[in-house]
Each structure stands twice: as structure tokens, then as C-alpha cells.
Amino acid sequence: MKEYRELRQKVSFLQLCKSPELVCEATLTAVNKINPDAAIIFSDILLILEPLGFDLDYVEGKGPVISNPFSGSSDLERMEEIVQHPHDPLPFVKDAISLTKRELNQRMPVIGFSGAPFTVAAYAIEGGSSKDFSRTRSFMQERTEEWNTFLSHITTLTASYLNSQVQGGAQALQIFDSWVGLLSREEYSQYVLPHTKRLIASLPSEVPIIHFGTKTKELLNLIATEIGASVVGIDSDVSVRQAMEDFPNVAIQGNFDPQILLTTPKEIEKEAMRILNEAEGRPGHIFNLAHGVLPSTPVDHVIRLIDFVHEKSHR
């Protein structure tokens, strides 16, 4: 969005994330422009790494960079000291949620979020993004005890962080496990699921929890039935109808392919109608993208998609 690019010319990404006033401005600018049904607070899943002692930066053209990647026991000792004393690790996010909620004046709910333990750990181990996160997978298989301790510490601090967001006024929480689809079913079950399950169990039962991951088709049965989330996000390679039939005890979120937003309004409406027809107007479907908005997406195409869904569906 033009307004966001102008804002970023004045401050760095981290400066923006740490300013409640600027976070509120960025969130409300998007809300007012595209008219969604809920506002998700402007933040980033890796901010939690800073209070855990990692040096985080965002480099133009490269993305997140952790200059002191997780290496083992010395990091665990440092993190042990941190998590022993429960506290709000990122209070500026709570403040941003409170300010945004006040400014919205009950127009729509505010969604808070965090990264899931696996995805946060993967970035910390790799030192940034990766095509296959092979170092992470080797670590969890070869140094399983350290892996579990590491994820346990991330889980503990993330739980404090998300509970703080609820105290700030967040009415739902989304947990982003962006890269978990790289794992096999066995890897997920053994090395990841227990930590995600503990995180969700530590959150208020009355707050809806959305679990989001890409390429999780082979893991959906475990995600939908075992981790305790209220809502499961699905990628565009999964049928909305089939997911709703297979997992009747959770809501299904998705699953418009963001690539189609780069095409034409006619194609956008055609695909949106196909998804709505699959959902058949049944309760328990939240129309959303299958994963993130691509940077080159025309804003007008996003607006048209939302308007079309509002026209053709019931809330």
C-alpha cells in the first residue's frame, strides 16, 4: 500500500513495530482502505526473539536476519534465566492493541498473533529464512533434548506474550506456523505438536485460537484434532468442503490462492465464488487467503475480493 510505503520511508520496520502509535496507524490505514471483517494488529512473528537474547534485524531484499543464531547449551542457559520470571516480553504490542481497539470503537474485532514455537525456533537456528530449513531438521533429530528445551522456552515466553495481547483487548489470536508444512507427519507429531498444544492450552479458553500454516495438507488431521485450536487455516491445495466435512469440530479458514489476486477482477470473482460454493453457506467457514498477500498485489484487487465476498455470502 502506498500509505505503508510512505510510512516506512520515515522509520525502519523494527521502529514501526515498536511504536504503538505507528502500529495503530498502519493497522487502521489497511482496515479503512480494504474494509475487512476484522483487524489483525501490525507486528511480526520474530519479535519474540529479542527478549530471548537474539539480535534481530530486517535487511532490505533479504528479510529477517539473526546475527547470533541459536547454537546450543549457552543459549539455553541464558533463556532459562529469562523464562523463570514470567513477564510481558513485548509490552508495546499490548499497548498497540489497546490503542487500535479504542480507535476502532467496536467497528470490528482485533486479532493478535504470534509465531508458533517451531517456526520461531527455525528462524533462530537458521539465522534467517531458508529454502528447506535443513539445519533445523537436523538439529531436532540429532539433538532432541536441546531441541525440546529450546521449544519449551519459546513456548513459555510466547504464552506470556499472547496472554498479554488478550489483556490489551485482542478478541482472537492467530498462531503462525509458517514453515511447519516442510515436516513429515512423524516429525510433526514427535518434535512439534506437544509444544504447540501446550501453547494453546495456556491461553484463555474463551478466546478463539486460529492455527495457520502453509502446505500442511498431510498434517491437517493432527492439527485439527489434537492441538486444541478453534480455527484451522488451510492452504489452497486443500478443499474447503472436504476440510469442513473431515473436521466438523473446528472452523476452517481459507483458502483463496494469493496468486489469483495478481490476475483480473473476473478471475478473482470466479475463484471466490468457487470457494463460497464449496462452503455452501454453512457455519464455520472464514473466507481468507491461503497464505500471505504478495507484495506486487494491486490494492484494488484486494478491495474487490472483499466486496465480492460480502455481496455473495452471509455473516
Tab-separated table of C-alpha atoms in Angstrom:
chain	number	residue	atom	x	y	z
A	1	MET	CA	0.000	0.000	0.000
A	2	LYS	CA	1.194	3.478	-0.896
A	3	GLU	CA	0.439	4.748	2.599
A	4	TYR	CA	2.521	1.980	4.164
A	5	ARG	CA	5.479	2.625	1.858
A	6	GLU	CA	5.381	6.305	2.791
A	7	LEU	CA	5.365	5.390	6.471
A	8	ARG	CA	8.341	3.061	6.001
A	9	GLN	CA	10.357	5.870	4.407
A	10	LYS	CA	10.284	7.599	7.782
A	11	VAL	CA	11.108	4.668	10.100
A	12	SER	CA	12.667	1.218	9.985
A	13	PHE	CA	10.491	-1.893	10.199
A	14	LEU	CA	11.552	-2.563	13.799
A	15	GLN	CA	10.928	1.059	14.804
A	16	LEU	CA	7.448	0.822	13.335
A	17	CYS	CA	6.683	-2.437	15.166
A	18	LYS	CA	7.806	-0.957	18.489
A	19	SER	CA	5.712	2.214	18.272
A	20	PRO	CA	2.095	1.658	19.423
A	21	GLU	CA	1.004	4.838	17.647
A	22	LEU	CA	2.558	3.830	14.316
A	23	VAL	CA	1.289	0.246	14.636
A	24	CYS	CA	-2.195	1.622	15.198
A	25	GLU	CA	-1.821	3.915	12.175
A	26	ALA	CA	-0.645	1.082	9.919
A	27	THR	CA	-3.425	-1.241	11.099
A	28	LEU	CA	-6.192	1.343	10.728
A	29	THR	CA	-4.932	2.503	7.336
A	30	ALA	CA	-5.329	-1.032	5.985
A	31	VAL	CA	-8.701	-1.524	7.696
A	32	ASN	CA	-10.107	1.722	6.333
A	33	LYS	CA	-8.809	1.002	2.854
A	34	ILE	CA	-9.961	-2.584	2.307
A	35	ASN	CA	-12.920	-2.915	4.746
A	36	PRO	CA	-12.326	-6.420	6.154
A	37	ASP	CA	-14.376	-8.030	8.927
A	38	ALA	CA	-11.553	-7.952	11.493
A	39	ALA	CA	-8.304	-6.088	12.074
A	40	ILE	CA	-5.121	-8.072	12.678
A	41	ILE	CA	-2.567	-5.992	14.537
A	42	PHE	CA	0.541	-4.901	12.602
A	43	SER	CA	3.526	-6.795	14.019
A	44	ASP	CA	5.932	-9.625	13.175
A	45	ILE	CA	6.260	-13.191	14.431
A	46	LEU	CA	10.002	-12.901	15.149
A	47	LEU	CA	9.878	-10.005	17.621
A	48	ILE	CA	9.753	-12.574	20.439
A	49	LEU	CA	13.382	-13.483	19.644
A	50	GLU	CA	14.700	-10.186	21.013
A	51	PRO	CA	13.627	-10.718	24.640
A	52	LEU	CA	15.096	-14.226	24.341
A	53	GLY	CA	18.507	-12.635	23.689
A	54	PHE	CA	18.784	-12.872	19.895
A	55	ASP	CA	19.911	-9.941	17.742
A	56	LEU	CA	17.181	-9.404	15.153
A	57	ASP	CA	17.246	-7.109	12.158
A	58	TYR	CA	15.335	-6.778	8.883
A	59	VAL	CA	17.549	-6.287	5.846
A	60	GLU	CA	16.204	-4.826	2.616
A	61	GLY	CA	15.911	-7.554	-0.019
A	62	LYS	CA	16.890	-10.276	2.457
A	63	GLY	CA	14.259	-10.269	5.196
A	64	PRO	CA	14.866	-11.151	8.851
A	65	VAL	CA	18.457	-11.738	9.933
A	66	ILE	CA	19.523	-13.118	13.327
A	67	SER	CA	23.198	-12.282	13.740
A	68	ASN	CA	23.688	-14.639	16.713
A	69	PRO	CA	21.815	-17.827	15.683
A	70	PHE	CA	20.909	-20.432	18.265
A	71	SER	CA	23.854	-22.748	18.870
A	72	GLY	CA	23.090	-24.811	21.949
A	73	SER	CA	23.669	-25.001	25.684
A	74	SER	CA	24.928	-21.443	26.296
A	75	ASP	CA	21.784	-20.043	24.652
A	76	LEU	CA	19.603	-22.376	26.710
A	77	GLU	CA	21.228	-21.216	29.941
A	78	ARG	CA	20.533	-17.586	29.056
A	79	MET	CA	16.938	-18.365	28.084
A	80	GLU	CA	16.390	-20.368	31.281
A	81	GLU	CA	17.066	-17.224	33.315
A	82	ILE	CA	14.641	-15.218	31.191
A	83	VAL	CA	11.660	-17.587	31.278
A	84	GLN	CA	11.945	-18.306	35.009
A	85	HIS	CA	10.441	-14.884	35.707
A	86	PRO	CA	7.030	-14.513	33.996
A	87	HIS	CA	6.608	-11.104	32.384
A	88	ASP	CA	5.246	-9.382	29.302
A	89	PRO	CA	8.154	-9.653	26.858
A	90	LEU	CA	6.787	-7.169	24.289
A	91	PRO	CA	4.590	-4.621	26.128
A	92	PHE	CA	4.435	-2.269	23.146
A	93	VAL	CA	2.287	-4.811	21.261
A	94	LYS	CA	-0.241	-4.893	24.106
A	95	ASP	CA	-0.299	-1.077	24.045
A	96	ALA	CA	-0.785	-1.057	20.269
A	97	ILE	CA	-3.743	-3.436	20.553
A	98	SER	CA	-5.362	-1.304	23.255
A	99	LEU	CA	-4.920	1.858	21.195
A	100	THR	CA	-6.182	0.222	17.992
A	101	LYS	CA	-9.205	-1.243	19.726
A	102	ARG	CA	-10.072	2.139	21.200
A	103	GLU	CA	-9.751	3.833	17.807
A	104	LEU	CA	-11.915	1.183	16.106
A	105	ASN	CA	-14.639	1.850	18.685
A	106	GLN	CA	-16.221	-1.613	18.290
A	107	ARG	CA	-16.407	-1.410	14.474
A	108	MET	CA	-14.733	-4.823	14.276
A	109	PRO	CA	-12.727	-7.225	16.444
A	110	VAL	CA	-8.957	-7.021	16.808
A	111	ILE	CA	-6.841	-10.141	16.259
A	112	GLY	CA	-3.493	-10.575	17.994
A	113	PHE	CA	-0.879	-13.095	16.910
A	114	SER	CA	2.465	-14.775	17.397
A	115	GLY	CA	4.711	-17.256	15.699
A	116	ALA	CA	4.395	-20.909	16.667
A	117	PRO	CA	7.322	-22.422	18.593
A	118	PHE	CA	8.599	-24.450	15.622
A	119	THR	CA	8.677	-21.574	13.139
A	120	VAL	CA	10.290	-19.156	15.618
A	121	ALA	CA	12.917	-21.769	16.500
A	122	ALA	CA	13.600	-22.490	12.841
A	123	TYR	CA	14.439	-18.855	12.115
A	124	ALA	CA	16.653	-18.681	15.211
A	125	ILE	CA	18.596	-21.802	14.233
A	126	GLU	CA	18.984	-20.875	10.564
A	127	GLY	CA	19.820	-17.234	11.290
A	128	GLY	CA	17.023	-16.120	8.977
A	129	SER	CA	14.880	-17.588	6.263
A	130	SER	CA	15.765	-20.793	4.426
A	131	LYS	CA	14.544	-22.793	1.454
A	132	ASP	CA	14.368	-26.093	3.309
A	133	PHE	CA	15.332	-25.386	6.959
A	134	SER	CA	17.621	-28.426	6.770
A	135	ARG	CA	19.768	-27.233	9.693
A	136	THR	CA	16.653	-27.057	11.850
A	137	ARG	CA	15.501	-30.549	10.927
A	138	SER	CA	18.943	-31.993	11.591
A	139	PHE	CA	19.105	-30.243	14.950
A	140	MET	CA	15.757	-31.546	16.174
A	141	GLN	CA	16.595	-35.113	15.158
A	142	GLU	CA	20.214	-35.235	16.346
A	143	ARG	CA	19.996	-33.017	19.453
A	144	THR	CA	16.442	-33.768	20.514
A	145	GLU	CA	16.870	-32.931	24.205
A	146	GLU	CA	18.240	-29.459	23.447
A	147	TRP	CA	15.550	-29.013	20.800
A	148	ASN	CA	12.759	-29.739	23.265
A	149	THR	CA	14.248	-27.427	25.879
A	150	PHE	CA	14.605	-24.666	23.289
A	151	LEU	CA	10.997	-25.003	22.135
A	152	SER	CA	9.808	-25.218	25.722
A	153	HIS	CA	11.421	-21.846	26.493
A	154	ILE	CA	9.924	-20.272	23.343
A	155	THR	CA	6.527	-21.699	24.267
A	156	THR	CA	6.659	-20.295	27.800
A	157	LEU	CA	7.554	-16.763	26.697
A	158	THR	CA	5.105	-16.829	23.770
A	159	ALA	CA	2.313	-17.822	26.146
A	160	SER	CA	3.065	-14.758	28.295
A	161	TYR	CA	3.133	-12.632	25.158
A	162	LEU	CA	-0.220	-13.862	23.834
A	163	ASN	CA	-1.926	-13.595	27.214
A	164	SER	CA	-0.698	-10.015	27.371
A	165	GLN	CA	-2.313	-9.346	23.992
A	166	VAL	CA	-5.626	-10.632	25.357
A	167	GLN	CA	-5.243	-8.310	28.350
A	168	GLY	CA	-4.688	-5.494	25.852
A	169	GLY	CA	-8.017	-6.269	24.179
A	170	ALA	CA	-7.318	-8.844	21.466
A	171	GLN	CA	-10.542	-10.791	20.855
A	172	ALA	CA	-8.931	-13.648	18.922
A	173	LEU	CA	-5.377	-14.923	18.479
A	174	GLN	CA	-3.681	-16.365	15.416
A	175	ILE	CA	-0.636	-18.616	15.701
A	176	PHE	CA	1.523	-18.667	12.595
A	177	ASP	CA	3.395	-21.922	11.985
A	178	SER	CA	4.520	-20.749	8.582
A	179	TRP	CA	7.068	-23.453	7.784
A	180	VAL	CA	5.678	-26.489	9.570
A	181	GLY	CA	4.425	-27.908	6.262
A	182	LEU	CA	8.022	-28.873	5.477
A	183	LEU	CA	7.851	-31.628	8.085
A	184	SER	CA	6.656	-35.184	7.750
A	185	ARG	CA	3.716	-36.331	9.821
A	186	GLU	CA	6.075	-38.266	12.095
A	187	GLU	CA	8.400	-35.290	12.594
A	188	TYR	CA	5.498	-33.008	13.399
A	189	SER	CA	3.959	-35.445	15.858
A	190	GLN	CA	7.190	-36.084	17.730
A	191	TYR	CA	9.030	-32.764	17.692
A	192	VAL	CA	6.432	-30.021	17.277
A	193	LEU	CA	2.872	-30.946	18.232
A	194	PRO	CA	3.453	-31.216	22.038
A	195	HIS	CA	4.838	-27.663	22.182
A	196	THR	CA	2.094	-26.092	20.065
A	197	LYS	CA	-0.500	-27.962	22.092
A	198	ARG	CA	0.973	-26.647	25.361
A	199	LEU	CA	0.988	-23.098	23.998
A	200	ILE	CA	-2.683	-23.221	23.063
A	201	ALA	CA	-3.626	-24.861	26.372
A	202	SER	CA	-2.001	-21.936	28.209
A	203	LEU	CA	-4.340	-19.381	26.578
A	204	PRO	CA	-7.815	-18.339	27.784
A	205	SER	CA	-10.363	-20.932	26.700
A	206	GLU	CA	-12.920	-18.268	25.759
A	207	VAL	CA	-10.588	-16.652	23.181
A	208	PRO	CA	-10.753	-18.185	19.677
A	209	ILE	CA	-7.360	-19.509	18.551
A	210	ILE	CA	-6.563	-19.702	14.835
A	211	HIS	CA	-3.778	-22.040	13.716
A	212	PHE	CA	-2.215	-21.042	10.405
A	213	GLY	CA	0.332	-22.951	8.350
A	214	THR	CA	1.125	-23.422	4.682
A	215	LYS	CA	1.439	-26.746	2.849
A	216	THR	CA	0.021	-28.605	5.851
A	217	LYS	CA	-2.253	-30.986	3.936
A	218	GLU	CA	-0.552	-34.091	5.348
A	219	LEU	CA	-0.651	-32.692	8.887
A	220	LEU	CA	-4.226	-31.418	8.970
A	221	ASN	CA	-5.663	-34.364	10.849
A	222	LEU	CA	-3.200	-33.817	13.709
A	223	ILE	CA	-3.601	-30.032	13.657
A	224	ALA	CA	-7.401	-30.128	13.566
A	225	THR	CA	-7.928	-32.835	16.169
A	226	GLU	CA	-5.034	-32.656	18.626
A	227	ILE	CA	-3.576	-29.172	19.201
A	228	GLY	CA	-6.738	-27.555	20.539
A	229	ALA	CA	-7.190	-24.634	18.120
A	230	SER	CA	-10.704	-23.306	17.429
A	231	VAL	CA	-9.927	-22.465	13.792
A	232	VAL	CA	-7.628	-24.203	11.298
A	233	GLY	CA	-6.246	-22.349	8.302
A	234	ILE	CA	-5.915	-24.369	5.106
A	235	ASP	CA	-3.748	-23.816	2.050
A	236	SER	CA	-5.115	-23.615	-1.484
A	237	ASP	CA	-4.290	-27.284	-2.167
A	238	VAL	CA	-6.997	-28.413	0.299
A	239	SER	CA	-10.724	-28.493	-0.450
A	240	VAL	CA	-12.799	-26.266	1.843
A	241	ARG	CA	-15.721	-28.681	1.533
A	242	GLN	CA	-13.585	-31.692	2.411
A	243	ALA	CA	-11.927	-29.936	5.349
A	244	MET	CA	-15.312	-28.902	6.770
A	245	GLU	CA	-16.601	-32.445	6.424
A	246	ASP	CA	-13.469	-34.070	7.848
A	247	PHE	CA	-13.128	-31.709	10.828
A	248	PRO	CA	-16.603	-30.646	11.975
A	249	ASN	CA	-15.424	-29.630	15.443
A	250	VAL	CA	-13.263	-26.707	14.264
A	251	ALA	CA	-13.863	-23.739	11.996
A	252	ILE	CA	-11.999	-23.672	8.677
A	253	GLN	CA	-10.201	-20.541	7.459
A	254	GLY	CA	-9.165	-20.043	3.839
A	255	ASN	CA	-8.300	-20.650	1.164
A	256	PHE	CA	-8.079	-18.200	-1.749
A	257	ASP	CA	-4.758	-18.528	-3.593
A	258	PRO	CA	-2.967	-15.131	-3.323
A	259	GLN	CA	-1.517	-15.621	-6.822
A	260	ILE	CA	-5.002	-15.135	-8.259
A	261	LEU	CA	-5.056	-11.606	-6.828
A	262	LEU	CA	-2.438	-10.790	-9.483
A	263	THR	CA	-4.839	-11.653	-12.340
A	264	THR	CA	-8.107	-9.885	-13.222
A	265	PRO	CA	-11.276	-8.956	-11.280
A	266	LYS	CA	-13.185	-11.522	-13.336
A	267	GLU	CA	-10.818	-14.347	-12.369
A	268	ILE	CA	-10.797	-13.174	-8.749
A	269	GLU	CA	-14.589	-13.291	-8.561
A	270	LYS	CA	-14.705	-16.691	-10.261
A	271	GLU	CA	-12.319	-18.262	-7.737
A	272	ALA	CA	-14.000	-16.584	-4.769
A	273	MET	CA	-17.381	-17.925	-5.918
A	274	ARG	CA	-15.942	-21.425	-6.241
A	275	ILE	CA	-14.755	-21.332	-2.618
A	276	LEU	CA	-18.058	-19.901	-1.367
A	277	ASN	CA	-19.925	-22.651	-3.222
A	278	GLU	CA	-17.742	-25.262	-1.527
A	279	ALA	CA	-18.548	-23.795	1.892
A	280	GLU	CA	-22.258	-23.811	0.986
A	281	GLY	CA	-23.012	-21.056	3.477
A	282	ARG	CA	-22.505	-23.416	6.392
A	283	PRO	CA	-21.369	-22.001	9.759
A	284	GLY	CA	-17.703	-22.455	10.481
A	285	HIS	CA	-16.038	-21.060	7.362
A	286	ILE	CA	-13.942	-17.897	7.477
A	287	PHE	CA	-13.113	-16.650	3.993
A	288	ASN	CA	-9.453	-15.695	3.847
A	289	LEU	CA	-6.314	-16.134	1.783
A	290	ALA	CA	-4.450	-19.426	1.798
A	291	HIS	CA	-1.295	-17.536	2.827
A	292	GLY	CA	0.142	-14.019	2.752
A	293	VAL	CA	-0.567	-11.204	0.321
A	294	LEU	CA	2.153	-10.993	-2.351
A	295	PRO	CA	3.967	-7.619	-2.407
A	296	SER	CA	3.010	-6.816	-6.012
A	297	THR	CA	-0.734	-7.332	-5.397
A	298	PRO	CA	-2.878	-4.381	-6.579
A	299	VAL	CA	-4.755	-2.947	-3.610
A	300	ASP	CA	-7.869	-2.538	-5.778
A	301	HIS	CA	-7.911	-6.310	-6.346
A	302	VAL	CA	-7.947	-6.948	-2.587
A	303	ILE	CA	-10.797	-4.473	-2.174
A	304	ARG	CA	-12.747	-6.125	-4.981
A	305	LEU	CA	-12.282	-9.572	-3.436
A	306	ILE	CA	-13.578	-8.425	-0.044
A	307	ASP	CA	-16.511	-6.536	-1.572
A	308	PHE	CA	-17.435	-9.574	-3.667
A	309	VAL	CA	-17.364	-11.929	-0.665
A	310	HIS	CA	-19.543	-9.511	1.271
A	311	GLU	CA	-22.008	-9.362	-1.608
A	312	LYS	CA	-22.243	-13.127	-2.101
A	313	SER	CA	-22.032	-14.552	1.397
A	314	HIS	CA	-23.836	-14.387	4.723
A	315	ARG	CA	-22.207	-13.370	8.004
